[in-house]
Each structure stands twice: as structure tokens, then as C-alpha cells.
């Protein structure tokens, strides 16, 4: 049995698999441990306290599995829990371990995609209400006009495998139209939820070909690569045998079927109990 000190990748459900897929392409040598909290998804409509509690439980679980570094591949968890975990919990529970999110790396580059200097952000209600994107993008691109639209039905549609259905068309049109009505100058739409790449063909069809869609997988993967280069003390603690383990808090059989759609490859997962492990 190899020593297994993987990089942890977390999401409320399947969406983080779109990020893990991109990370694995850029950094295939590392080991990864993915956890989807499918039993408690979606996070996007839950309170700050609940998302923080669930995310902290997941982070503590990753640390018990031997992870030195955890990526919250979930915008909602990054928006509502990351800062408190980094500032309040890490110094207390694991001062040398690191937890990273997906909002900061996205905010660092998103301004480069837009010519009109107007971007739209489609995200969960939690991410939109946290105003994390407005704040973070404002640091890096103060002249960029950022318009948000919350899409509360999209994650449930995707988690239930309805993203290709005619029913999904209605909700995609509703939110894309609303976003573009708020600001007609938008030329770039950020998919600010790691589930949304599965709806990309429908979003593209509604938004039209003049609008660029930006998904986060590649952005987060490159940012992680850069982070590991700058932090050899963390990179050196992570094992590199190219192995991935998938865990879910709900049915492993369901995760294997639906997760494969997000990951683009077959998956064999195991169900875990997050709190008692
Ligand atoms: N994938 C998560 C995100 O990026 C949200 C999913 C949820 O609502 O649970 O925000």
C-alpha cells in the first residue's frame, strides 16, 4: 500500500468533479481525494451558518484522511465558509495545513476575458448574496462592471440529471435573459458555480455566440499549479502516484453513474459518514 497524502477536492455534490478533471489534466502526478456531500446538497440556498458548518466538517474529515491541502471546488463554500476557516479555524486545528477556494483565482483573471469591461456572473443564491465576486473582482479589476444573477433551480436540475431536458430550457432562458437585461454591455459570462459547465451548451444557445462563457476548471487548475510551485513545503508533503479516490456522503451507486457525466470518465466511489469518521 502506497503512502496516500492526497490533495483534497471538495464540493457539495458533483460540480467539483468539473474542477478536479481540469486539475488532474494539469497536475496528473498528484494523488487526489474527492468528496461530494451529496446527502446535504444543494448548499446554494442554505444559510451562512449551515454552509460554514458543513464545509468545516468536510475540511476536518479531509485532514483526518491525511490531506495537507484542500481545495473547496465549490463557489458557495468558498464564498460563505473559506475566509472563516482560513482565519479562525486553521490556526486552531491545523496551522500548517492549507485550504484554498475557487473565487479568488477566478477573480484574478476574469477581467482579461472582457473587451466591453462588463461581465455577468451566474451563480447560486448563496454566492450572489455573499457579494464575494463583486468584492474580489473589485480588487483586481476596479473598472470592470460586474452584474450578477442567482439561478437557484440550476443545481437541483443538474444534480437530478435533468440538465439536458426541455424543462431545463425554461430556467436557463429565464436567468440568462434576466442577466443580459440588467446590463446589455455584457460580453463575458462567468459560470460562477462548478455545476454549471453541464448547462454550457444551453447557456451558449441562449446567450448567443458573441458572448464568451468562462468555466472555472482550467483557471483553478492553473492557479493550483502556480500555488504548488510557490509553496514547495506544501507540494513536498503531497504524494504523487497519480491515484484518485472518490467519496460521497450519499449512495455510491448513484455517485458512480452521475459523477461519471461530470468527470468524463468512469468512477468508483465509496460512501462515507462525514461526521463520525
Ligand atoms: N457547486 C457549487 C458551487 O460552485 C454549488 C452547489 C450547491 O448549491 O450545492 O457553488
PDB file of N, CA and C in Angstrom, residues 6-9 19-32 68-73 98-102 104-106 108 216-232 234-235 238:
ATOM      1  N   UNK A   6      -3.175  12.715  -0.279  1.00  0.00           N
ATOM      2  CA  UNK A   6      -3.713  13.363  -1.480  1.00  0.00           C
ATOM      3  C   UNK A   6      -4.045  14.827  -1.275  1.00  0.00           C
ATOM      4  N   UNK A   7      -4.264  15.510  -2.390  1.00  0.00           N
ATOM      5  CA  UNK A   7      -4.866  16.848  -2.350  1.00  0.00           C
ATOM      6  C   UNK A   7      -6.378  16.631  -2.255  1.00  0.00           C
ATOM      7  N   UNK A   8      -7.006  17.241  -1.263  1.00  0.00           N
ATOM      8  CA  UNK A   8      -8.447  17.092  -1.096  1.00  0.00           C
ATOM      9  C   UNK A   8      -9.194  18.042  -2.025  1.00  0.00           C
ATOM     10  N   UNK A   9     -10.256  17.553  -2.636  1.00  0.00           N
ATOM     11  CA  UNK A   9     -11.090  18.395  -3.506  1.00  0.00           C
ATOM     12  C   UNK A   9     -12.536  18.206  -3.048  1.00  0.00           C
ATOM     13  N   UNK A  19     -13.990  20.566 -11.829  1.00  0.00           N
ATOM     14  CA  UNK A  19     -12.727  21.219 -11.456  1.00  0.00           C
ATOM     15  C   UNK A  19     -11.623  20.164 -11.305  1.00  0.00           C
ATOM     16  N   UNK A  20     -11.952  19.062 -10.632  1.00  0.00           N
ATOM     17  CA  UNK A  20     -10.951  18.007 -10.452  1.00  0.00           C
ATOM     18  C   UNK A  20     -10.446  17.480 -11.801  1.00  0.00           C
ATOM     19  N   UNK A  21     -11.363  17.360 -12.743  1.00  0.00           N
ATOM     20  CA  UNK A  21     -10.989  16.888 -14.087  1.00  0.00           C
ATOM     21  C   UNK A  21      -9.914  17.806 -14.689  1.00  0.00           C
ATOM     22  N   UNK A  22     -10.123  19.108 -14.570  1.00  0.00           N
ATOM     23  CA  UNK A  22      -9.148  20.073 -15.109  1.00  0.00           C
ATOM     24  C   UNK A  22      -7.852  20.042 -14.306  1.00  0.00           C
ATOM     25  N   UNK A  23      -7.958  19.896 -12.999  1.00  0.00           N
ATOM     26  CA  UNK A  23      -6.752  19.858 -12.153  1.00  0.00           C
ATOM     27  C   UNK A  23      -5.921  18.627 -12.517  1.00  0.00           C
ATOM     28  N   UNK A  24      -6.606  17.508 -12.701  1.00  0.00           N
ATOM     29  CA  UNK A  24      -5.863  16.272 -12.994  1.00  0.00           C
ATOM     30  C   UNK A  24      -5.158  16.359 -14.348  1.00  0.00           C
ATOM     31  N   UNK A  25      -5.749  17.114 -15.278  1.00  0.00           N
ATOM     32  CA  UNK A  25      -5.086  17.267 -16.578  1.00  0.00           C
ATOM     33  C   UNK A  25      -3.803  18.074 -16.456  1.00  0.00           C
ATOM     34  N   UNK A  26      -3.827  19.080 -15.589  1.00  0.00           N
ATOM     35  CA  UNK A  26      -2.653  19.946 -15.435  1.00  0.00           C
ATOM     36  C   UNK A  26      -1.621  19.332 -14.482  1.00  0.00           C
ATOM     37  N   UNK A  27      -2.098  18.621 -13.465  1.00  0.00           N
ATOM     38  CA  UNK A  27      -1.211  18.055 -12.435  1.00  0.00           C
ATOM     39  C   UNK A  27      -1.505  16.553 -12.263  1.00  0.00           C
ATOM     40  N   UNK A  28      -1.208  15.753 -13.308  1.00  0.00           N
ATOM     41  CA  UNK A  28      -1.596  14.326 -13.250  1.00  0.00           C
ATOM     42  C   UNK A  28      -0.805  13.514 -12.228  1.00  0.00           C
ATOM     43  N   UNK A  29       0.345  14.022 -11.830  1.00  0.00           N
ATOM     44  CA  UNK A  29       1.220  13.225 -10.956  1.00  0.00           C
ATOM     45  C   UNK A  29       0.723  13.158  -9.506  1.00  0.00           C
ATOM     46  N   UNK A  30      -0.086  14.117  -9.084  1.00  0.00           N
ATOM     47  CA  UNK A  30      -0.524  14.160  -7.681  1.00  0.00           C
ATOM     48  C   UNK A  30      -1.615  13.130  -7.404  1.00  0.00           C
ATOM     49  N   UNK A  31      -1.777  12.786  -6.115  1.00  0.00           N
ATOM     50  CA  UNK A  31      -2.904  11.966  -5.675  1.00  0.00           C
ATOM     51  C   UNK A  31      -4.032  12.903  -5.243  1.00  0.00           C
ATOM     52  N   UNK A  32      -5.289  12.458  -5.460  1.00  0.00           N
ATOM     53  CA  UNK A  32      -6.450  13.287  -5.114  1.00  0.00           C
ATOM     54  C   UNK A  32      -7.488  12.482  -4.336  1.00  0.00           C
ATOM     55  N   UNK A  68      -2.929  17.532   3.282  1.00  0.00           N
ATOM     56  CA  UNK A  68      -2.249  18.741   3.760  1.00  0.00           C
ATOM     57  C   UNK A  68      -2.861  19.973   3.117  1.00  0.00           C
ATOM     58  N   UNK A  69      -3.518  19.745   1.972  1.00  0.00           N
ATOM     59  CA  UNK A  69      -4.069  20.841   1.182  1.00  0.00           C
ATOM     60  C   UNK A  69      -5.455  20.433   0.696  1.00  0.00           C
ATOM     61  N   UNK A  70      -6.423  21.328   0.893  1.00  0.00           N
ATOM     62  CA  UNK A  70      -7.797  21.045   0.447  1.00  0.00           C
ATOM     63  C   UNK A  70      -8.259  22.193  -0.447  1.00  0.00           C
ATOM     64  N   UNK A  71      -8.838  21.843  -1.588  1.00  0.00           N
ATOM     65  CA  UNK A  71      -9.412  22.847  -2.485  1.00  0.00           C
ATOM     66  C   UNK A  71     -10.929  22.766  -2.366  1.00  0.00           C
ATOM     67  N   UNK A  72     -11.553  23.871  -1.993  1.00  0.00           N
ATOM     68  CA  UNK A  72     -13.020  23.930  -1.981  1.00  0.00           C
ATOM     69  C   UNK A  72     -13.448  24.222  -3.412  1.00  0.00           C
ATOM     70  N   UNK A  73     -13.779  23.164  -4.154  1.00  0.00           N
ATOM     71  CA  UNK A  73     -14.136  23.318  -5.569  1.00  0.00           C
ATOM     72  C   UNK A  73     -15.619  23.643  -5.687  1.00  0.00           C
ATOM     73  N   UNK A  98      -3.432  23.792   4.579  1.00  0.00           N
ATOM     74  CA  UNK A  98      -3.972  24.897   3.780  1.00  0.00           C
ATOM     75  C   UNK A  98      -5.308  24.532   3.137  1.00  0.00           C
ATOM     76  N   UNK A  99      -6.206  25.527   3.088  1.00  0.00           N
ATOM     77  CA  UNK A  99      -7.487  25.367   2.391  1.00  0.00           C
ATOM     78  C   UNK A  99      -7.600  26.519   1.388  1.00  0.00           C
ATOM     79  N   UNK A 100      -7.845  26.170   0.134  1.00  0.00           N
ATOM     80  CA  UNK A 100      -7.968  27.179  -0.928  1.00  0.00           C
ATOM     81  C   UNK A 100      -9.372  27.124  -1.524  1.00  0.00           C
ATOM     82  N   UNK A 101      -9.776  28.221  -2.163  1.00  0.00           N
ATOM     83  CA  UNK A 101     -11.103  28.252  -2.776  1.00  0.00           C
ATOM     84  C   UNK A 101     -11.026  28.488  -4.272  1.00  0.00           C
ATOM     85  N   UNK A 102     -12.176  28.753  -4.888  1.00  0.00           N
ATOM     86  CA  UNK A 102     -12.214  28.958  -6.336  1.00  0.00           C
ATOM     87  C   UNK A 102     -12.551  30.395  -6.740  1.00  0.00           C
ATOM     88  N   UNK A 104     -11.210  33.466  -5.510  1.00  0.00           N
ATOM     89  CA  UNK A 104     -10.032  34.326  -5.677  1.00  0.00           C
ATOM     90  C   UNK A 104      -9.305  34.054  -7.012  1.00  0.00           C
ATOM     91  N   UNK A 105      -8.954  32.779  -7.322  1.00  0.00           N
ATOM     92  CA  UNK A 105      -8.256  32.558  -8.598  1.00  0.00           C
ATOM     93  C   UNK A 105      -9.062  32.991  -9.814  1.00  0.00           C
ATOM     94  N   UNK A 106     -10.378  32.872  -9.732  1.00  0.00           N
ATOM     95  CA  UNK A 106     -11.221  33.291 -10.856  1.00  0.00           C
ATOM     96  C   UNK A 106     -11.225  34.818 -10.958  1.00  0.00           C
ATOM     97  N   UNK A 108      -8.980  36.835 -10.078  1.00  0.00           N
ATOM     98  CA  UNK A 108      -7.663  37.339 -10.502  1.00  0.00           C
ATOM     99  C   UNK A 108      -7.531  37.463 -12.020  1.00  0.00           C
ATOM    100  N   UNK A 216     -14.674  27.526 -14.702  1.00  0.00           N
ATOM    101  CA  UNK A 216     -13.559  27.742 -13.775  1.00  0.00           C
ATOM    102  C   UNK A 216     -12.493  26.654 -13.758  1.00  0.00           C
ATOM    103  N   UNK A 217     -12.797  25.472 -14.311  1.00  0.00           N
ATOM    104  CA  UNK A 217     -11.884  24.336 -14.143  1.00  0.00           C
ATOM    105  C   UNK A 217     -10.435  24.666 -14.454  1.00  0.00           C
ATOM    106  N   UNK A 218     -10.237  25.165 -15.684  1.00  0.00           N
ATOM    107  CA  UNK A 218      -8.868  25.422 -16.130  1.00  0.00           C
ATOM    108  C   UNK A 218      -8.204  26.542 -15.318  1.00  0.00           C
ATOM    109  N   UNK A 219      -8.990  27.544 -14.992  1.00  0.00           N
ATOM    110  CA  UNK A 219      -8.463  28.680 -14.219  1.00  0.00           C
ATOM    111  C   UNK A 219      -7.973  28.200 -12.854  1.00  0.00           C
ATOM    112  N   UNK A 220      -8.800  27.385 -12.189  1.00  0.00           N
ATOM    113  CA  UNK A 220      -8.446  26.895 -10.852  1.00  0.00           C
ATOM    114  C   UNK A 220      -7.247  25.938 -10.946  1.00  0.00           C
ATOM    115  N   UNK A 221      -7.221  25.128 -11.987  1.00  0.00           N
ATOM    116  CA  UNK A 221      -6.121  24.174 -12.146  1.00  0.00           C
ATOM    117  C   UNK A 221      -4.783  24.901 -12.306  1.00  0.00           C
ATOM    118  N   UNK A 222      -4.773  25.939 -13.138  1.00  0.00           N
ATOM    119  CA  UNK A 222      -3.524  26.683 -13.359  1.00  0.00           C
ATOM    120  C   UNK A 222      -3.110  27.418 -12.094  1.00  0.00           C
ATOM    121  N   UNK A 223      -4.087  27.935 -11.385  1.00  0.00           N
ATOM    122  CA  UNK A 223      -3.784  28.652 -10.151  1.00  0.00           C
ATOM    123  C   UNK A 223      -3.206  27.687  -9.102  1.00  0.00           C
ATOM    124  N   UNK A 224      -3.742  26.474  -9.053  1.00  0.00           N
ATOM    125  CA  UNK A 224      -3.227  25.476  -8.107  1.00  0.00           C
ATOM    126  C   UNK A 224      -1.789  25.077  -8.479  1.00  0.00           C
ATOM    127  N   UNK A 225      -1.549  24.927  -9.761  1.00  0.00           N
ATOM    128  CA  UNK A 225      -0.196  24.591 -10.233  1.00  0.00           C
ATOM    129  C   UNK A 225       0.790  25.677  -9.792  1.00  0.00           C
ATOM    130  N   UNK A 226       0.389  26.896  -9.976  1.00  0.00           N
ATOM    131  CA  UNK A 226       1.204  28.034  -9.584  1.00  0.00           C
ATOM    132  C   UNK A 226       1.426  28.050  -8.064  1.00  0.00           C
ATOM    133  N   UNK A 227       0.374  27.770  -7.321  1.00  0.00           N
ATOM    134  CA  UNK A 227       0.465  27.751  -5.853  1.00  0.00           C
ATOM    135  C   UNK A 227       1.470  26.684  -5.396  1.00  0.00           C
ATOM    136  N   UNK A 228       1.387  25.503  -6.000  1.00  0.00           N
ATOM    137  CA  UNK A 228       2.286  24.410  -5.585  1.00  0.00           C
ATOM    138  C   UNK A 228       3.740  24.718  -5.942  1.00  0.00           C
ATOM    139  N   UNK A 229       3.924  25.441  -7.047  1.00  0.00           N
ATOM    140  CA  UNK A 229       5.296  25.848  -7.410  1.00  0.00           C
ATOM    141  C   UNK A 229       5.841  26.856  -6.404  1.00  0.00           C
ATOM    142  N   UNK A 230       4.958  27.732  -5.946  1.00  0.00           N
ATOM    143  CA  UNK A 230       5.400  28.763  -4.994  1.00  0.00           C
ATOM    144  C   UNK A 230       5.497  28.237  -3.565  1.00  0.00           C
ATOM    145  N   UNK A 231       4.881  27.068  -3.306  1.00  0.00           N
ATOM    146  CA  UNK A 231       4.885  26.518  -1.951  1.00  0.00           C
ATOM    147  C   UNK A 231       5.425  25.081  -1.944  1.00  0.00           C
ATOM    148  N   UNK A 232       6.734  24.933  -2.173  1.00  0.00           N
ATOM    149  CA  UNK A 232       7.309  23.580  -2.204  1.00  0.00           C
ATOM    150  C   UNK A 232       7.165  22.859  -0.864  1.00  0.00           C
ATOM    151  N   UNK A 234       4.521  22.708   0.902  1.00  0.00           N
ATOM    152  CA  UNK A 234       3.226  22.007   0.860  1.00  0.00           C
ATOM    153  C   UNK A 234       3.280  20.924  -0.229  1.00  0.00           C
ATOM    154  N   UNK A 235       3.766  21.300  -1.402  1.00  0.00           N
ATOM    155  CA  UNK A 235       3.825  20.355  -2.531  1.00  0.00           C
ATOM    156  C   UNK A 235       4.618  19.102  -2.144  1.00  0.00           C
ATOM    157  N   UNK A 238       2.653  16.332  -0.331  1.00  0.00           N
ATOM    158  CA  UNK A 238       1.568  15.628  -1.050  1.00  0.00           C
ATOM    159  C   UNK A 238       2.167  14.489  -1.861  1.00  0.00           C
TER     160      UNK A 238
END
